[in-house]
mmCIF file of C-alpha atoms and ligand atoms in Angstrom:
data_model
loop_
_atom_site.group_PDB
_atom_site.id
_atom_site.type_symbol
_atom_site.label_atom_id
_atom_site.label_comp_id
_atom_site.label_asym_id
_atom_site.label_seq_id
_atom_site.Cartn_x
_atom_site.Cartn_y
_atom_site.Cartn_z
ATOM 1 C CA UNK S 297 29.043 -42.253 176.436
ATOM 2 C CA UNK S 298 31.487 -43.956 178.782
ATOM 3 C CA UNK S 299 31.668 -45.225 182.337
ATOM 4 C CA UNK S 300 34.554 -43.274 183.815
ATOM 5 C CA UNK S 301 36.502 -43.948 187.009
ATOM 6 C CA UNK S 302 38.127 -40.895 188.633
ATOM 7 C CA UNK S 303 40.545 -41.827 191.420
ATOM 8 C CA UNK S 304 41.091 -38.898 193.777
ATOM 9 C CA UNK S 305 37.769 -37.501 192.568
ATOM 10 C CA UNK S 306 36.928 -35.941 195.942
ATOM 11 C CA UNK S 307 39.944 -33.635 195.672
ATOM 12 C CA UNK S 308 40.389 -30.236 194.082
ATOM 13 C CA UNK S 309 41.043 -31.268 190.465
ATOM 14 C CA UNK S 310 39.072 -34.522 190.613
ATOM 15 C CA UNK S 311 35.858 -32.770 191.634
ATOM 16 C CA UNK S 312 36.113 -30.319 188.703
ATOM 17 C CA UNK S 313 36.926 -33.202 186.365
ATOM 18 C CA UNK S 314 33.808 -35.065 187.578
ATOM 19 C CA UNK S 315 31.700 -31.963 186.842
ATOM 20 C CA UNK S 316 33.035 -31.792 183.282
ATOM 21 C CA UNK S 317 32.648 -35.528 182.596
ATOM 22 C CA UNK S 318 29.032 -35.514 183.836
ATOM 23 C CA UNK S 319 28.309 -32.424 181.731
ATOM 24 C CA UNK S 320 29.737 -34.248 178.724
ATOM 25 C CA UNK S 321 27.223 -37.070 179.335
ATOM 26 C CA UNK S 322 29.462 -39.729 180.941
ATOM 27 C CA UNK S 323 28.749 -41.838 184.041
ATOM 28 C CA UNK S 324 31.274 -41.095 186.788
ATOM 29 C CA UNK S 325 32.517 -43.319 189.607
ATOM 30 C CA UNK S 326 34.830 -41.626 192.114
ATOM 31 C CA UNK S 327 37.208 -43.730 194.239
ATOM 32 C CA UNK S 328 38.855 -41.762 197.027
ATOM 33 C CA UNK S 329 40.167 -42.458 200.542
ATOM 34 C CA UNK S 330 39.460 -38.836 201.625
ATOM 35 C CA UNK S 331 43.055 -38.259 202.767
ATOM 36 C CA UNK S 332 42.991 -34.691 201.433
ATOM 37 C CA UNK S 333 39.705 -34.666 199.540
ATOM 38 C CA UNK S 334 36.234 -34.419 201.032
ATOM 39 C CA UNK S 335 32.701 -35.444 200.163
ATOM 40 C CA UNK S 336 31.813 -31.755 200.357
ATOM 41 C CA UNK S 337 33.680 -31.131 197.075
ATOM 42 C CA UNK S 338 31.253 -33.485 195.305
ATOM 43 C CA UNK S 339 28.184 -32.662 197.403
ATOM 44 C CA UNK S 340 26.492 -30.806 194.531
ATOM 45 C CA UNK S 341 26.638 -34.045 192.487
ATOM 46 C CA UNK S 342 25.051 -36.302 195.106
ATOM 47 C CA UNK S 343 21.587 -36.194 193.484
ATOM 48 C CA UNK S 344 22.918 -37.000 190.010
ATOM 49 C CA UNK S 345 21.996 -40.598 189.131
ATOM 50 C CA UNK S 346 25.050 -40.871 186.844
ATOM 51 C CA UNK S 347 27.442 -40.070 189.739
ATOM 52 C CA UNK S 348 28.726 -42.456 192.430
ATOM 53 C CA UNK S 349 31.416 -42.055 195.047
ATOM 54 C CA UNK S 350 33.121 -44.868 196.966
ATOM 55 C CA UNK S 351 35.698 -44.912 199.753
ATOM 56 C CA UNK S 352 38.684 -46.777 198.372
ATOM 57 C CA UNK S 353 42.462 -46.560 198.797
ATOM 58 C CA UNK S 354 44.205 -47.072 195.445
ATOM 59 C CA UNK S 355 47.082 -48.909 197.116
ATOM 60 C CA UNK S 356 44.614 -51.841 197.121
ATOM 61 C CA UNK S 357 43.242 -53.448 193.933
ATOM 62 C CA UNK S 358 39.854 -52.355 192.657
ATOM 63 C CA UNK S 359 37.415 -54.455 190.629
ATOM 64 C CA UNK S 360 34.915 -52.345 188.688
ATOM 65 C CA UNK S 361 33.664 -52.247 185.098
ATOM 66 C CA UNK S 362 34.709 -49.006 183.406
ATOM 67 C CA UNK S 363 35.745 -47.725 179.967
ATOM 68 C CA UNK S 364 38.119 -44.944 181.052
ATOM 69 C CA UNK S 365 40.236 -44.260 184.148
ATOM 70 C CA UNK S 366 41.632 -40.895 185.246
ATOM 71 C CA UNK S 367 44.227 -41.649 187.931
ATOM 72 C CA UNK S 368 44.432 -38.530 190.122
ATOM 73 C CA UNK S 369 44.671 -40.106 193.585
ATOM 74 C CA UNK S 370 47.665 -38.616 195.404
ATOM 75 C CA UNK S 371 48.040 -35.708 197.829
ATOM 76 C CA UNK S 372 49.435 -32.811 195.795
ATOM 77 C CA UNK S 373 50.674 -30.276 198.314
ATOM 78 C CA UNK S 374 53.993 -30.642 200.178
ATOM 79 C CA UNK S 375 52.337 -30.291 203.603
ATOM 80 C CA UNK S 376 50.091 -33.259 202.871
ATOM 81 C CA UNK S 377 52.415 -35.485 200.880
ATOM 82 C CA UNK S 378 55.197 -35.056 203.457
ATOM 83 C CA UNK S 379 52.903 -35.998 206.366
ATOM 84 C CA UNK S 380 53.141 -39.704 205.489
ATOM 85 C CA UNK S 381 55.852 -39.950 202.821
ATOM 86 C CA UNK S 382 55.855 -43.749 202.657
ATOM 87 C CA UNK S 383 52.121 -43.739 201.945
ATOM 88 C CA UNK S 384 52.704 -41.018 199.292
ATOM 89 C CA UNK S 385 55.122 -43.225 197.364
ATOM 90 C CA UNK S 386 52.798 -46.202 197.807
ATOM 91 C CA UNK S 387 49.863 -44.168 196.508
ATOM 92 C CA UNK S 388 51.753 -43.216 193.351
ATOM 93 C CA UNK S 389 53.474 -46.544 192.713
ATOM 94 C CA UNK S 390 51.066 -49.200 194.047
ATOM 95 C CA UNK S 391 48.176 -46.967 192.944
ATOM 96 C CA UNK S 392 49.530 -46.902 189.379
ATOM 97 C CA UNK S 393 50.089 -50.684 189.389
ATOM 98 C CA UNK S 394 46.548 -51.316 190.652
ATOM 99 C CA UNK S 395 44.871 -48.920 188.235
ATOM 100 C CA UNK S 396 46.944 -50.143 185.274
ATOM 101 C CA UNK S 397 46.024 -53.705 186.269
ATOM 102 C CA UNK S 398 42.363 -52.715 186.278
ATOM 103 C CA UNK S 399 42.723 -51.000 182.865
ATOM 104 C CA UNK S 400 44.345 -54.155 181.502
ATOM 105 C CA UNK S 401 41.619 -56.451 182.888
ATOM 106 C CA UNK S 402 38.697 -54.437 181.537
ATOM 107 C CA UNK S 403 40.376 -52.971 178.427
ATOM 108 C CA UNK S 404 39.969 -49.374 179.656
ATOM 109 C CA UNK S 405 41.877 -46.340 178.462
ATOM 110 C CA UNK S 406 43.854 -44.788 181.351
ATOM 111 C CA UNK S 407 45.236 -41.310 182.023
ATOM 112 C CA UNK S 408 47.860 -40.503 184.653
ATOM 113 C CA UNK S 409 47.907 -37.120 186.423
ATOM 114 C CA UNK S 410 51.665 -36.617 186.475
ATOM 115 C CA UNK S 411 53.354 -33.423 187.487
ATOM 116 C CA UNK S 412 55.890 -30.747 186.634
ATOM 117 C CA UNK S 413 57.722 -32.033 189.741
ATOM 118 C CA UNK S 414 59.163 -34.789 187.535
ATOM 119 C CA UNK S 415 61.475 -32.025 186.240
ATOM 120 C CA UNK S 416 62.725 -31.291 189.789
ATOM 121 C CA UNK S 417 64.817 -28.121 190.005
ATOM 122 C CA UNK S 418 65.297 -27.710 186.242
ATOM 123 C CA UNK S 419 68.352 -26.425 184.374
ATOM 124 C CA UNK S 420 66.225 -25.951 181.239
ATOM 125 C CA UNK S 421 63.700 -23.164 181.068
ATOM 126 C CA UNK S 422 60.882 -23.445 180.034
ATOM 127 C CA UNK S 423 60.645 -27.223 180.406
ATOM 128 C CA UNK S 424 59.773 -29.271 177.293
ATOM 129 C CA UNK S 425 58.620 -32.894 177.672
ATOM 130 C CA UNK S 426 61.964 -34.081 176.278
ATOM 131 C CA UNK S 427 63.819 -32.731 179.350
ATOM 132 C CA UNK S 428 64.585 -35.587 181.782
ATOM 133 C CA UNK S 429 64.663 -33.464 184.915
ATOM 134 C CA UNK S 430 66.921 -32.839 187.911
ATOM 135 C CA UNK S 431 65.355 -34.540 190.905
ATOM 136 C CA UNK S 432 66.882 -35.259 194.304
ATOM 137 C CA UNK S 433 66.157 -38.959 194.943
ATOM 138 C CA UNK S 434 66.574 -38.806 198.737
ATOM 139 C CA UNK S 435 65.166 -35.443 199.854
ATOM 140 C CA UNK S 436 61.924 -34.590 201.577
ATOM 141 C CA UNK S 437 60.115 -33.959 198.265
ATOM 142 C CA UNK S 438 61.344 -37.227 196.736
ATOM 143 C CA UNK S 439 58.380 -39.321 197.946
ATOM 144 C CA UNK S 440 56.198 -37.262 195.622
ATOM 145 C CA UNK S 441 58.626 -36.517 192.760
ATOM 146 C CA UNK S 442 60.104 -40.012 192.481
ATOM 147 C CA UNK S 443 56.726 -41.665 193.106
ATOM 148 C CA UNK S 444 55.292 -39.752 190.161
ATOM 149 C CA UNK S 445 58.343 -40.543 188.006
ATOM 150 C CA UNK S 446 58.006 -44.247 188.782
ATOM 151 C CA UNK S 447 54.284 -44.077 187.968
ATOM 152 C CA UNK S 448 55.173 -42.657 184.538
ATOM 153 C CA UNK S 449 57.646 -45.525 184.024
ATOM 154 C CA UNK S 450 54.919 -48.031 184.870
ATOM 155 C CA UNK S 451 52.491 -46.397 182.443
ATOM 156 C CA UNK S 452 54.975 -46.571 179.578
ATOM 157 C CA UNK S 453 56.000 -50.153 180.449
ATOM 158 C CA UNK S 454 52.342 -51.252 180.458
ATOM 159 C CA UNK S 455 52.073 -49.635 177.052
ATOM 160 C CA UNK S 456 55.216 -51.380 175.715
ATOM 161 C CA UNK S 457 54.531 -54.716 177.392
ATOM 162 C CA UNK S 458 50.725 -54.978 177.245
ATOM 163 C CA UNK S 459 49.813 -52.424 174.578
ATOM 164 C CA UNK S 460 47.588 -50.519 177.015
ATOM 165 C CA UNK S 461 45.969 -47.301 175.828
ATOM 166 C CA UNK S 462 47.691 -44.759 178.086
ATOM 167 C CA UNK S 463 47.875 -40.959 178.363
ATOM 168 C CA UNK S 464 50.307 -39.137 180.646
ATOM 169 C CA UNK S 465 49.734 -35.456 181.385
ATOM 170 C CA UNK S 466 52.265 -33.398 183.358
ATOM 171 C CA UNK S 467 50.326 -30.830 185.317
ATOM 172 C CA UNK S 468 51.921 -27.533 186.282
ATOM 173 C CA UNK S 469 50.664 -25.385 189.216
ATOM 174 C CA UNK S 470 46.895 -25.186 188.991
ATOM 175 C CA UNK S 471 44.575 -23.143 191.182
ATOM 176 C CA UNK S 472 40.891 -22.389 191.572
ATOM 177 C CA UNK S 473 37.805 -22.917 193.753
ATOM 178 C CA UNK S 474 37.814 -26.042 196.002
ATOM 179 C CA UNK S 475 41.539 -25.888 196.709
ATOM 180 C CA UNK S 476 42.166 -26.997 200.280
ATOM 181 C CA UNK S 477 42.416 -23.792 202.405
ATOM 182 C CA UNK S 478 45.242 -25.094 204.629
ATOM 183 C CA UNK S 479 47.464 -27.055 202.312
ATOM 184 C CA UNK S 480 50.205 -24.476 202.001
ATOM 185 C CA UNK S 481 49.985 -24.034 198.227
ATOM 186 C CA UNK S 482 50.986 -20.533 197.340
ATOM 187 C CA UNK S 483 47.763 -19.247 195.747
ATOM 188 C CA UNK S 484 45.450 -20.560 198.481
ATOM 189 C CA UNK S 485 47.949 -19.511 201.165
ATOM 190 C CA UNK S 486 48.137 -15.921 199.967
ATOM 191 C CA UNK S 487 44.367 -15.604 199.497
ATOM 192 C CA UNK S 488 43.526 -17.081 202.897
ATOM 193 C CA UNK S 489 46.138 -14.913 204.628
ATOM 194 C CA UNK S 490 44.874 -11.786 202.846
ATOM 195 C CA UNK S 491 41.210 -12.512 203.636
ATOM 196 C CA UNK S 492 42.036 -13.178 207.298
ATOM 197 C CA UNK S 493 44.103 -9.982 207.522
ATOM 198 C CA UNK S 494 47.234 -12.005 208.402
ATOM 199 C CA UNK S 495 50.727 -11.298 207.046
ATOM 200 C CA UNK S 496 51.374 -12.736 203.583
ATOM 201 C CA UNK S 497 54.437 -14.945 203.986
ATOM 202 C CA UNK S 498 56.773 -15.196 201.015
ATOM 203 C CA UNK S 499 59.551 -17.812 201.094
ATOM 204 C CA UNK S 500 62.895 -16.402 199.903
ATOM 205 C CA UNK S 501 63.065 -12.872 198.491
ATOM 206 C CA UNK S 502 59.966 -13.256 196.307
ATOM 207 C CA UNK S 503 61.898 -13.163 193.028
ATOM 208 C CA UNK S 504 61.359 -16.882 192.281
ATOM 209 C CA UNK S 505 58.764 -17.339 189.536
ATOM 210 C CA UNK S 506 55.883 -19.717 188.982
ATOM 211 C CA UNK S 507 53.252 -20.068 186.293
ATOM 212 C CA UNK S 508 49.636 -20.638 187.318
ATOM 213 C CA UNK S 509 46.904 -22.399 185.359
ATOM 214 C CA UNK S 510 43.227 -21.870 186.137
ATOM 215 C CA UNK S 511 41.403 -25.130 186.881
ATOM 216 C CA UNK S 512 38.878 -24.894 183.989
ATOM 217 C CA UNK S 513 41.713 -24.634 181.463
ATOM 218 C CA UNK S 514 43.486 -27.606 183.016
ATOM 219 C CA UNK S 515 40.400 -29.836 182.985
ATOM 220 C CA UNK S 516 39.669 -28.975 179.338
ATOM 221 C CA UNK S 517 43.191 -30.098 178.406
ATOM 222 C CA UNK S 518 42.913 -33.278 180.475
ATOM 223 C CA UNK S 519 39.730 -34.466 178.789
ATOM 224 C CA UNK S 520 41.155 -33.508 175.366
ATOM 225 C CA UNK S 521 44.201 -35.649 176.154
ATOM 226 C CA UNK S 522 41.943 -38.601 177.032
ATOM 227 C CA UNK S 523 40.099 -38.144 173.740
ATOM 228 C CA UNK S 524 43.222 -38.191 171.530
ATOM 229 C CA UNK S 525 43.768 -41.148 169.210
ATOM 230 C CA UNK S 526 45.357 -44.300 170.680
ATOM 231 C CA UNK S 527 48.700 -43.421 169.102
ATOM 232 C CA UNK S 528 49.084 -40.374 171.341
ATOM 233 C CA UNK S 529 50.431 -41.220 174.808
ATOM 234 C CA UNK S 530 52.163 -38.048 175.955
ATOM 235 C CA UNK S 531 53.818 -37.175 178.224
ATOM 236 C CA UNK S 532 52.298 -33.790 177.563
ATOM 237 C CA UNK S 533 52.742 -30.641 179.651
ATOM 238 C CA UNK S 534 49.594 -28.820 180.721
ATOM 239 C CA UNK S 535 49.893 -25.434 182.327
ATOM 240 C CA UNK S 536 49.832 -21.737 181.740
ATOM 241 C CA UNK S 537 53.222 -20.393 180.654
ATOM 242 C CA UNK S 538 52.645 -16.813 181.879
ATOM 243 C CA UNK S 539 55.219 -16.276 184.611
ATOM 244 C CA UNK S 540 54.839 -14.268 187.790
ATOM 245 C CA UNK S 541 57.188 -13.681 190.694
ATOM 246 C CA UNK S 542 55.883 -14.542 194.139
ATOM 247 C CA UNK S 543 56.030 -10.846 194.966
ATOM 248 C CA UNK S 544 53.824 -9.986 191.953
ATOM 249 C CA UNK S 545 51.347 -12.672 192.972
ATOM 250 C CA UNK S 546 51.215 -11.414 196.562
ATOM 251 C CA UNK S 547 50.641 -7.841 195.386
ATOM 252 C CA UNK S 548 47.859 -8.919 193.002
ATOM 253 C CA UNK S 549 46.104 -10.884 195.761
ATOM 254 C CA UNK S 550 46.340 -7.886 198.111
ATOM 255 C CA UNK S 551 44.840 -5.605 195.475
ATOM 256 C CA UNK S 552 41.973 -7.965 194.531
ATOM 257 C CA UNK S 553 41.032 -8.749 198.138
ATOM 258 C CA UNK S 554 41.532 -5.097 199.174
ATOM 259 C CA UNK S 555 43.403 -6.493 202.155
ATOM 260 C CA UNK S 556 45.618 -4.442 204.465
ATOM 261 C CA UNK S 557 47.872 -7.454 205.187
ATOM 262 C CA UNK S 558 51.649 -6.893 205.186
ATOM 263 C CA UNK S 559 54.120 -8.980 203.159
ATOM 264 C CA UNK S 560 56.832 -10.820 205.160
ATOM 265 C CA UNK S 561 59.812 -12.894 203.982
ATOM 266 C CA UNK S 562 61.114 -16.192 205.406
ATOM 267 C CA UNK S 563 63.786 -18.752 204.335
ATOM 268 C CA UNK S 564 63.154 -20.961 201.291
ATOM 269 C CA UNK S 565 62.154 -24.567 202.065
ATOM 270 C CA UNK S 566 64.581 -27.364 201.113
ATOM 271 C CA UNK S 567 64.696 -28.273 197.380
ATOM 272 C CA UNK S 568 62.217 -25.548 196.422
ATOM 273 C CA UNK S 569 62.615 -25.010 192.653
ATOM 274 C CA UNK S 570 63.556 -21.430 191.701
ATOM 275 C CA UNK S 571 61.692 -21.348 188.392
ATOM 276 C CA UNK S 572 59.033 -23.489 186.785
ATOM 277 C CA UNK S 573 57.350 -22.798 183.480
ATOM 278 C CA UNK S 574 55.826 -25.223 180.957
ATOM 279 C CA UNK S 575 56.672 -25.380 177.303
ATOM 280 C CA UNK S 576 53.153 -26.126 175.994
ATOM 281 C CA UNK S 577 53.953 -26.436 172.277
ATOM 282 C CA UNK S 578 53.011 -30.133 172.270
ATOM 283 C CA UNK S 579 49.660 -29.484 174.006
ATOM 284 C CA UNK S 580 48.891 -26.652 171.586
ATOM 285 C CA UNK S 581 49.606 -28.864 168.571
ATOM 286 C CA UNK S 582 48.293 -32.242 169.680
ATOM 287 C CA UNK S 583 45.353 -31.242 171.891
ATOM 288 C CA UNK S 584 44.500 -28.111 169.966
ATOM 289 C CA UNK S 585 44.419 -26.441 173.372
ATOM 290 C CA UNK S 586 45.613 -23.263 174.950
ATOM 291 C CA UNK S 587 44.879 -21.697 178.344
ATOM 292 C CA UNK S 588 42.242 -18.970 178.178
ATOM 293 C CA UNK S 589 41.857 -17.655 181.717
ATOM 294 C CA UNK S 590 44.305 -14.961 182.834
ATOM 295 C CA UNK S 591 45.659 -14.860 186.379
ATOM 296 C CA UNK S 592 43.614 -11.875 187.469
ATOM 297 C CA UNK S 593 40.276 -13.401 186.306
ATOM 298 C CA UNK S 594 41.116 -16.777 187.813
ATOM 299 C CA UNK S 595 42.114 -15.161 191.105
ATOM 300 C CA UNK S 596 38.787 -13.300 191.293
ATOM 301 C CA UNK S 597 36.872 -16.626 191.032
ATOM 302 C CA UNK S 598 39.136 -18.264 193.589
ATOM 303 C CA UNK S 599 38.904 -15.344 196.004
ATOM 304 C CA UNK S 600 35.124 -15.344 195.843
ATOM 305 C CA UNK S 601 35.125 -19.104 196.629
ATOM 306 C CA UNK S 602 37.379 -18.625 199.671
ATOM 307 C CA UNK S 603 35.310 -15.650 200.817
ATOM 308 C CA UNK S 604 32.206 -17.861 200.840
ATOM 309 C CA UNK S 605 34.079 -20.504 202.843
ATOM 310 C CA UNK S 606 35.914 -18.325 205.331
ATOM 311 C CA UNK S 607 33.791 -15.262 205.977
HETATM 312 N N1 NAD X 941 46.849 -29.025 191.669
HETATM 313 C C1 NAD X 941 47.997 -28.979 191.066
HETATM 314 O O1 NAD X 941 48.534 -27.882 190.847
HETATM 315 C C2 NAD X 941 48.680 -30.236 190.589
HETATM 316 C C3 NAD X 941 49.917 -30.110 189.941
HETATM 317 C C4 NAD X 941 50.560 -31.261 189.486
HETATM 318 C C5 NAD X 941 49.974 -32.504 189.636
HETATM 319 N N2 NAD X 941 48.770 -32.601 190.278
HETATM 320 C C6 NAD X 941 48.215 -33.962 190.457
HETATM 321 O O2 NAD X 941 46.822 -33.971 190.233
HETATM 322 C C7 NAD X 941 46.195 -34.883 191.129
HETATM 323 C C8 NAD X 941 45.097 -34.179 191.902
HETATM 324 O O3 NAD X 941 45.654 -33.100 192.646
HETATM 325 P P1 NAD X 941 44.759 -32.089 193.500
HETATM 326 O O4 NAD X 941 45.387 -30.756 193.392
HETATM 327 O O5 NAD X 941 43.340 -32.262 193.162
HETATM 328 O O6 NAD X 941 45.068 -32.636 194.968
HETATM 329 P P2 NAD X 941 44.076 -33.029 196.145
HETATM 330 O O7 NAD X 941 44.929 -33.341 197.326
HETATM 331 O O8 NAD X 941 43.005 -32.003 196.291
HETATM 332 O O9 NAD X 941 43.391 -34.352 195.585
HETATM 333 C C9 NAD X 941 43.971 -35.623 195.683
HETATM 334 C C10 NAD X 941 42.865 -36.617 195.984
HETATM 335 O O10 NAD X 941 43.420 -37.932 196.068
HETATM 336 C C11 NAD X 941 42.902 -38.576 197.204
HETATM 337 N N3 NAD X 941 43.850 -39.612 197.634
HETATM 338 C C12 NAD X 941 45.091 -39.441 198.173
HETATM 339 N N4 NAD X 941 45.648 -40.648 198.419
HETATM 340 C C13 NAD X 941 44.754 -41.591 198.012
HETATM 341 C C14 NAD X 941 44.753 -42.996 198.010
HETATM 342 N N5 NAD X 941 45.795 -43.720 198.479
HETATM 343 N N6 NAD X 941 43.654 -43.643 197.542
HETATM 344 C C15 NAD X 941 42.586 -42.946 197.079
HETATM 345 N N7 NAD X 941 42.526 -41.606 197.060
HETATM 346 C C16 NAD X 941 43.606 -40.929 197.526
HETATM 347 C C17 NAD X 941 42.704 -37.475 198.217
HETATM 348 O O11 NAD X 941 41.803 -37.795 199.269
HETATM 349 C C18 NAD X 941 42.176 -36.345 197.327
HETATM 350 O O12 NAD X 941 40.784 -36.403 197.192
HETATM 351 C C19 NAD X 941 47.292 -35.452 192.019
HETATM 352 O O13 NAD X 941 47.697 -36.708 191.503
HETATM 353 C C20 NAD X 941 48.411 -34.442 191.883
HETATM 354 O O14 NAD X 941 49.676 -35.038 192.056
HETATM 355 C C21 NAD X 941 48.117 -31.498 190.768
#
């Protein structure tokens, strides 16, 4: 069993990852500055003697003894990462340098939570890992997209230069319980609006598509990626390739919440990609993984979480 550091472990994905790692018998240390995460997400773990949480900002070096590092620290939703864009880039870039430095010092294996945003507004559909992306380097999303791209560069340079054991996973839209209710991500937005009886606001005409992965599927793939042999580095896409239009998603949420909310349309935000869908062939072959939870089942779990929080 290993001592595992999870940066960003008080956030949505990090808290589920901590659950899984503890269940698998590991010791877990969470380092988080609580920018978007909260202690409440890990509250149920507070009595577990194998779990520890510390306030730490990854833009500063960290000195701890661990065997594995999952580097998740970074606000993931546009509302949050655009609030302090300079800090967002610092979190990705300085955070990667600090965590890679730590991995090098203690000989730990390290996994980077990268993102489908490295593909930008893609001309290739679905996106395989070999596609280099189409990213605006100076727009309002660039602090996140380019920060994550630079972090990937650093991971691969630490591999080439220092022979570090690295894994890079590119996460596509993931949803589930413990998402932040006000972070503007489409699934949480629609559910919260429906449960509150407010209009469901679709950007654009609702024909743009997204694919949505349920959190349990994502976490299973992440830990499988960490457990691959040292020769496997990724980058590897993780996501659910089933595509839905925003209009289909809104209608499904209305049906499952039995909400009377109306659907409204407003202009698309700047640089919003029109389509995003992972090619998961590599994950299927190298991680022996495939998403199992369909959108409707995953939405039911997520809706019941938000009901318990909001009502
Ligand atoms: N959820 C998704 O659909 C998705 C998609 C692609 C990539 N990702 C990546 O996965 C990771 C986790 O995303 P999430 O959805 O759980 O987001 P989240 O905002 O819920 O979690 C991010 C966590 O990082 C912490 N954090 C932010 N800046 C920090 C810093 N400087 N130092 C220490 N901690 C810091 C936050 O407080 C929070 O707990 C992120 O790196 C994100 O880019 C998520």
